[in-house]
XYZ file of C-alpha atoms in Angstrom:
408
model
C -63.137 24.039 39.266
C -62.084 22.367 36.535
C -58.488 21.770 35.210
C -57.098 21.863 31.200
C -54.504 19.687 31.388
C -52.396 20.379 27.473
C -51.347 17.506 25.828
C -47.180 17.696 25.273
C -46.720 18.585 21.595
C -46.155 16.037 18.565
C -42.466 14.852 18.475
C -40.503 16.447 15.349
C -40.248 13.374 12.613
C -36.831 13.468 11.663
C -36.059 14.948 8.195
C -33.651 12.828 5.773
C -31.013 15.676 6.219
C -31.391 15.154 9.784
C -31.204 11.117 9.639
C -29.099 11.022 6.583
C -26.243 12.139 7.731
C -22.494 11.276 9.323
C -22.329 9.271 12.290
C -20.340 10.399 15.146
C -16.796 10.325 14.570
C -15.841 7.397 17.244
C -18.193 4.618 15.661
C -16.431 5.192 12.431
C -13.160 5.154 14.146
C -14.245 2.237 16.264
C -14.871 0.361 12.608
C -11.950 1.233 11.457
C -9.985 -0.372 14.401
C -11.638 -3.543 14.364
C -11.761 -3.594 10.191
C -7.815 -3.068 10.335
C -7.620 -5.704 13.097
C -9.371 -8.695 11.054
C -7.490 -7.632 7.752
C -4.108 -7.351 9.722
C -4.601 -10.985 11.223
C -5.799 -12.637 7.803
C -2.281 -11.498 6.031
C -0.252 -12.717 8.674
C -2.144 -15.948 8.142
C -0.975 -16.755 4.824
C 2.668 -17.641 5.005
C 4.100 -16.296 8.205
C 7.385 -15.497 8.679
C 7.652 -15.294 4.680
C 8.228 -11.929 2.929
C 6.488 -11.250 -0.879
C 8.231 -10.158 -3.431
C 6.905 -6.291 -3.766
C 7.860 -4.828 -6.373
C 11.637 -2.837 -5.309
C 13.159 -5.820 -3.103
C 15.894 -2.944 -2.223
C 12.580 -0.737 -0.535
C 11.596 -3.556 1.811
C 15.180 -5.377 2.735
C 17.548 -1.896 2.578
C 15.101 1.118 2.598
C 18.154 3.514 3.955
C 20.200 2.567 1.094
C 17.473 2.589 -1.799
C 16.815 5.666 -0.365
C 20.121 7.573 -0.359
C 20.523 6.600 -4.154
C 17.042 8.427 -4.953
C 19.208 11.515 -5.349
C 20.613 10.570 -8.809
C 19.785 9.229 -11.866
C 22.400 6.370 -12.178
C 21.908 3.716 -10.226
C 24.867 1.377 -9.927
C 23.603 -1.082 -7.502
C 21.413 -3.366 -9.603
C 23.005 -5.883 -12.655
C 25.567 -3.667 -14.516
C 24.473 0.154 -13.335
C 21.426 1.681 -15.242
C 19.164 4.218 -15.011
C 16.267 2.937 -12.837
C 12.541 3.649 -13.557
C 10.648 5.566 -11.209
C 12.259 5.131 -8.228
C 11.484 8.035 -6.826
C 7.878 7.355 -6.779
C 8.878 5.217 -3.830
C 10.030 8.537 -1.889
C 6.785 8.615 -0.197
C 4.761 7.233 1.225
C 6.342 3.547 1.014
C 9.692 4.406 1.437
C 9.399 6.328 5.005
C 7.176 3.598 6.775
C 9.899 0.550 5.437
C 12.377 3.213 6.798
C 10.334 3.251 10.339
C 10.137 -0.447 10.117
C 14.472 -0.932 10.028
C 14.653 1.332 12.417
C 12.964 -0.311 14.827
C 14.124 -3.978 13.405
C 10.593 -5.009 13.185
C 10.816 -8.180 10.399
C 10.874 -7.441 6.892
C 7.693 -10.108 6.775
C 5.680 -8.447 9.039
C 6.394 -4.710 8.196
C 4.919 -5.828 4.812
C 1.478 -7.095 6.212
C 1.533 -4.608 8.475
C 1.915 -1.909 5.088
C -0.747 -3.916 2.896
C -2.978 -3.891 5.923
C -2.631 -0.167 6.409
C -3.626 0.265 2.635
C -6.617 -1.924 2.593
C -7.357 0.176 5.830
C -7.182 3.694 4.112
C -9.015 2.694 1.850
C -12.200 1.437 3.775
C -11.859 4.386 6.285
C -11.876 6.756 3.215
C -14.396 4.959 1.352
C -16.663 5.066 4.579
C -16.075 9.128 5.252
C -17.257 9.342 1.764
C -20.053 8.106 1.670
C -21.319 10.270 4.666
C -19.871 13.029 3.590
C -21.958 12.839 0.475
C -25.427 11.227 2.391
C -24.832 7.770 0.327
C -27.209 4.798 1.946
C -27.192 4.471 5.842
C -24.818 3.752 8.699
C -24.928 -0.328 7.658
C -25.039 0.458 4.149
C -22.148 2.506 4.070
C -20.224 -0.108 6.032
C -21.016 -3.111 3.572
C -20.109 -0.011 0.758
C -16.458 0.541 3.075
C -15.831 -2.852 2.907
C -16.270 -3.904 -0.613
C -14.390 -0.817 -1.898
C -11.443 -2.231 0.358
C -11.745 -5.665 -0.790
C -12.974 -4.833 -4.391
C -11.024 -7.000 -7.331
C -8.794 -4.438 -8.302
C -6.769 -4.142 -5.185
C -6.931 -7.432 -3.618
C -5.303 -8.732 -6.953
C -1.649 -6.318 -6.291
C -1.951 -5.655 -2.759
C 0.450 -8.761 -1.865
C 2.674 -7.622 -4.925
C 2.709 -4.422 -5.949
C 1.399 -2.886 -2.888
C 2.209 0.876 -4.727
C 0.297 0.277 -7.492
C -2.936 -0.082 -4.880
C -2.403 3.448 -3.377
C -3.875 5.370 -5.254
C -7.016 4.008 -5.390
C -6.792 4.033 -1.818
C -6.480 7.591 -0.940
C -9.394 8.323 -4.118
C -11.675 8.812 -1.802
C -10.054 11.316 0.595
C -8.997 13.434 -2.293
C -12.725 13.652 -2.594
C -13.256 14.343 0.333
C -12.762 17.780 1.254
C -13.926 19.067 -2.269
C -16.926 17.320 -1.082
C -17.332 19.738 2.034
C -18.994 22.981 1.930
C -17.582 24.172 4.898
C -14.462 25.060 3.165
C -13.930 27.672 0.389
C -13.309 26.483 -2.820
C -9.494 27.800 -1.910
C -8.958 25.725 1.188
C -11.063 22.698 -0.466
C -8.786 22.397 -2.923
C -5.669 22.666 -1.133
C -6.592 20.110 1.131
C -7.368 17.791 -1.745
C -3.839 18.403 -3.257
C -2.348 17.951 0.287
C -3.828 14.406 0.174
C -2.194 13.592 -3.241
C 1.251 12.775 -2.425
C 0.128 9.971 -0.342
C -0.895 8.510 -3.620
C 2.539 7.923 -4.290
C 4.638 8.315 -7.434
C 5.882 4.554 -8.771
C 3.515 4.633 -11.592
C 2.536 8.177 -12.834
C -0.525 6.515 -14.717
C -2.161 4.704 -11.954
C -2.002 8.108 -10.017
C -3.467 10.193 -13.010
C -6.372 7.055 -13.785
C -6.898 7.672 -9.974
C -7.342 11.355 -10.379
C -10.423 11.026 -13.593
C -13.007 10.716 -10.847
C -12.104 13.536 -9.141
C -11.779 15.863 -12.444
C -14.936 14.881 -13.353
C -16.594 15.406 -9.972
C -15.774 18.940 -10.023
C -16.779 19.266 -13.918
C -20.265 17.725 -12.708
C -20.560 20.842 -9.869
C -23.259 22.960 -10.166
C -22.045 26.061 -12.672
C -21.142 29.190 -10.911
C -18.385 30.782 -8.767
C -17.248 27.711 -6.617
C -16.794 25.661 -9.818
C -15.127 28.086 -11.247
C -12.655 28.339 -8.405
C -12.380 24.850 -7.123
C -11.482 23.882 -10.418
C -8.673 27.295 -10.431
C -7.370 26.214 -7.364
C -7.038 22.575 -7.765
C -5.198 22.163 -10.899
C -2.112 24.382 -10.135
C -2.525 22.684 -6.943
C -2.265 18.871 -8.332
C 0.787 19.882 -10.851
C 2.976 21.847 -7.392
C 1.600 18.551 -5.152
C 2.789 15.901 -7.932
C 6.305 17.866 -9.085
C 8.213 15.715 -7.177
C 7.854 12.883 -8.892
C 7.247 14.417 -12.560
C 9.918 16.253 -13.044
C 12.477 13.463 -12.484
C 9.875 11.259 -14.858
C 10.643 13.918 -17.471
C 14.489 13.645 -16.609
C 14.221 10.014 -17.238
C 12.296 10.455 -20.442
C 15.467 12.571 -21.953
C 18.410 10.185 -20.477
C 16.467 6.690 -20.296
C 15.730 4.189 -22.629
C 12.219 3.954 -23.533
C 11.068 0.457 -22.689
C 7.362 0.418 -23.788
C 7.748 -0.900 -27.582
C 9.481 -3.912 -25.676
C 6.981 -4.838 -23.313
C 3.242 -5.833 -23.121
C 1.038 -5.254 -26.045
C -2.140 -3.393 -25.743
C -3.922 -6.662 -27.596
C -2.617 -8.054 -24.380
C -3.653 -5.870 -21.653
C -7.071 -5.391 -23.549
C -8.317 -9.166 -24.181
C -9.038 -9.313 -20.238
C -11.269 -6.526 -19.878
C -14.607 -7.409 -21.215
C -18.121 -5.489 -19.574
C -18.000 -7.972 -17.047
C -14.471 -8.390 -15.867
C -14.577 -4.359 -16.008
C -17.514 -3.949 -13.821
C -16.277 -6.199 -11.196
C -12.505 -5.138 -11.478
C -11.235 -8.355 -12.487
C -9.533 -6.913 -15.412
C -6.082 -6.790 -14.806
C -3.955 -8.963 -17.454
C -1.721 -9.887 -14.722
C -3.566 -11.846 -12.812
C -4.405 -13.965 -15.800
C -0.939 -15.174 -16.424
C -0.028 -18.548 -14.937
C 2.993 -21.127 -15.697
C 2.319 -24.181 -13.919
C 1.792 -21.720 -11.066
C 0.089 -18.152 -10.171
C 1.947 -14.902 -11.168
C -0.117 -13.367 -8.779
C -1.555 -15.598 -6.261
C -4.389 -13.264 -5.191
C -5.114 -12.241 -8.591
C -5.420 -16.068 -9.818
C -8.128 -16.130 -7.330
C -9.744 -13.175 -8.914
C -9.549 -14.220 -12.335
C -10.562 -17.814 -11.494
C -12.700 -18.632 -8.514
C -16.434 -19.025 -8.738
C -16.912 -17.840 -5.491
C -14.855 -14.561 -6.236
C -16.243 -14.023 -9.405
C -19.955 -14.368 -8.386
C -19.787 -12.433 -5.585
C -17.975 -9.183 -7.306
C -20.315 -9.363 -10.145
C -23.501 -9.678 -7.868
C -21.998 -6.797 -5.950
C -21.279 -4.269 -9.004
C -24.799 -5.812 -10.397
C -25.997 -4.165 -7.408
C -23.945 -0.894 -7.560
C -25.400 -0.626 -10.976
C -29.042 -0.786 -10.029
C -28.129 1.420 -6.659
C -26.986 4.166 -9.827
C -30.194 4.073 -11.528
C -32.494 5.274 -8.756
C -33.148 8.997 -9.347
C -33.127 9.512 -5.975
C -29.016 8.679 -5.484
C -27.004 11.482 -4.126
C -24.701 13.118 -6.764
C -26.399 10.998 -9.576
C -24.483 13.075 -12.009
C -21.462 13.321 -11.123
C -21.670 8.672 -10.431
C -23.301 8.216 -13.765
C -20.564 10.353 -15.302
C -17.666 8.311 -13.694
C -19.226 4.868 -14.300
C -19.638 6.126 -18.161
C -15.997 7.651 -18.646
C -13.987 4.986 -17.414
C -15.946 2.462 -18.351
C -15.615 3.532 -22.410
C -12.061 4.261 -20.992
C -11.555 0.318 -19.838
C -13.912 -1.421 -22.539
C -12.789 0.221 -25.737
C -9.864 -1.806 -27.111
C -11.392 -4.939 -25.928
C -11.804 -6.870 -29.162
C -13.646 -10.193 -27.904
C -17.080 -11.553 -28.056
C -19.776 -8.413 -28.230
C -16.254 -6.028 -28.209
C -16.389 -2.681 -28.859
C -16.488 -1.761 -32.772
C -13.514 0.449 -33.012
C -11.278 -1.542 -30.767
C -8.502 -2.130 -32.981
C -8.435 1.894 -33.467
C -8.005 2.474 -29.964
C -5.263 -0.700 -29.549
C -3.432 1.027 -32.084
C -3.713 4.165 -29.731
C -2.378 2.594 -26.848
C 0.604 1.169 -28.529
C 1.435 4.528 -29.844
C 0.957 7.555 -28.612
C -0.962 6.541 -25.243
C 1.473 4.018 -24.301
C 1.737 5.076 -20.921
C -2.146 4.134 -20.194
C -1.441 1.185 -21.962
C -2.378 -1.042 -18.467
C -5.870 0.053 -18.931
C -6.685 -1.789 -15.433
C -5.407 1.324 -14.024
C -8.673 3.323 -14.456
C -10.774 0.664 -12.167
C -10.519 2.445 -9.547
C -13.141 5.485 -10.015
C -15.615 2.903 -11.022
C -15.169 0.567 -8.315
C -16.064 3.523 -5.840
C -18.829 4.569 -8.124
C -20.305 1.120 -7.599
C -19.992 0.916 -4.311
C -21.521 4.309 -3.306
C -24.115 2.599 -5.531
C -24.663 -0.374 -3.382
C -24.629 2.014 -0.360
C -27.958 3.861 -1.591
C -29.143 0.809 -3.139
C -28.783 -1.609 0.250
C -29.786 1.334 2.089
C -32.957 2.652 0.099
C -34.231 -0.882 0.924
C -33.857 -0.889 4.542
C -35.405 2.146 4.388
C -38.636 0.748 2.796
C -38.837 -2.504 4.183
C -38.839 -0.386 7.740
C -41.151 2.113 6.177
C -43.706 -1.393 5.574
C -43.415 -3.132 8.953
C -46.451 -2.635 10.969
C -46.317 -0.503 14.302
């Protein structure tokens, strides 16, 4: 008698879908711990026991008092009385953890690293959760992608200063993030994206807006039919009811203030730092150019100066760059756009060597009538995250193939 024995069947090969996507939510968390924990410990390495001067002294040193004059326009506190500019951008979310931090008498000092370590935190964590939301390079690749969005140029170079101007950049990504998700309906996608807008803060209405051109184009670049139709329906009531409380005492201050802008930085000034290069690699913030026998801005000195720095961000957005070419990138349209849009947005009124042709134009522009987005730094943001979800693919496309090549 004779026995068939059948042999088990084939296992399944894993499709990309299947190995492409999110990892299980505790690793990321798990990263995010430990990423806080080393970022946390570096800033209370440099100086302890020393506070920074950022930005509103009054939100760091008296939060309950700054906070009780948000209420009114006058503000009779600082030199001779005056109407203050934008303080109620600080409202949230600065103003409540500062609050948190009196309450509990933890040190002005440390409450501050504790804050710019929460930022740089967000922003990795978000970075991260976009990238697998959108199947952007692999679990490694998306970490080295987390990680250079957090550290990129353009927020390491305010973080110690003007730690507001550094949020919204930092909560990009998770404004993305659930217009990213097909679970929801276009209705609750949207909503959930406008929920995460306040957190972007209100101190400088044109660092949140510059913030916000990645995520109008992303849901211009949607595929055309009902969903883009409503998404976009949905979110732009949404964004005006989730940013009133800081516009409409900006408009308030436009009627009863004193406009400042003819009185302070030029746009010849804020444009002369942002070449291709120093765009690409967000080292184009003016600021951080500005020394008198010593650094304006410490960190961004570093930026603007050190070989190590400056090799290393241009190798990475180098990188980013090549990641974007691949036809093969995940929402190719919708990165190619952003890197295009800001970039023109950032490189146009730069008037040095190989500047753009019309640059003078477009400094004209931003000393008149787009004076507000005269700090054209502001619109780094989109295409440092561009970059990086870049890099991800890139970095990860590799791995892929050099795996693919290694003998069994």
């Amino acid at each position: 008698m004779t026995t068939t024995v059948q042999a088990p069947p084939p296992a399944a090969v894993p499709t990309r879908a299947a190995t492409a996507g999110p990892p299980e939510g505790p690793r990321s968390r798990r990263w995010l711990l430990g990423f806080w924990a080393v970022v946390f410990v570096l800033l209370l390495a440099v100086q302890p026991g020393r506070q920074t001067f950022d930005t509103k002294l009054g939100v760091t040193v008296a939060p309950r008092r700054f906070f009780s004059d948000l209420g009114q326009l006058w503000h009779g506190q600082n030199s001779f009385g005056g109407i203050q500019d934008q303080y109620i951008g600080y409202a949230w979310p600065m103003l409540p953890f500062h609050w948190l931090a009196d309450l509990v008498n933890l040190p002005v000092w440390l409450a501050e690293r504790l804050w710019m370590s929460l930022i740089v935190a967000v922003a990795f964590w978000g970075a991260l959760r976009l990238a697998e939301r959108l199947r952007v390079g692999s679990g490694a690749s998306r970490l080295l992608a987390a990680t250079a969005y957090a550290t990129w140029p353009v927020f390491t170079a305010v973080i110690g200063s003007t730690s507001a101007a550094a949020l919204p950049g930092a909560f990009l990504p998770w404004v993305l993030l659930p217009l990213a998700d097909e679970r929801y309906t276009a209705r609750v996608a949207a909503l959930r994206s406008a929920l995460v807008v306040p957190f972007m803060g209100g101190v400088n209405a044109a660092s949140t807006l510059a913030s916000l051109l990645p995520v109008g184009l992303y849901l211009l670049s949607r595929p055309a039919g009902p969903r883009r139709r409503k998404l976009i329906a949905w979110w732009t009531p949404a964004m005006i009811v989730a940013t009133a409380w800081w516009w409409i005492p900006l408009l308030l201050l436009g009627v009863y203030g004193e406009n400042f802008l003819p009185f302070i930085e030029t746009a010849r000034t804020t444009t002369d730092t942002m070449s291709a290069t120093e765009a690409l690699r967000g080292g184009g913030n003016w600021v951080a150019y500005l020394h008198f026998g010593e650094a304006w801005l410490p960190a961004g000195w570093t930026v603007a100066s050190s070989v190590l720095v400056i090799v290393c961000s241009a190798l990475a957005a180098g990188l980013g760059l090549a990641g974007l070419a691949r036809r093969d990138v995940p929402e190719r349209r919708w990165l190619v756009l952003t890197v295009l849009v800001t970039a023109l947005v950032l490189i146009a009124g730069y008037g040095g060597a190989s500047g753009a042709p019309f640059h003078g134009v477009v400094q004209d522009w931003l000393d008149g009538w787009l004076s507000p987005f005269r700090n054209i730094y502001k619109f780094q943001t989109g295409l440092a995250l561009a970059l990086v979800l870049g890099l991800a693919h890139l970095v990860g496309a590799a791995a892929a193939s050099r795996s693919a090549r290694r003998p069994v």
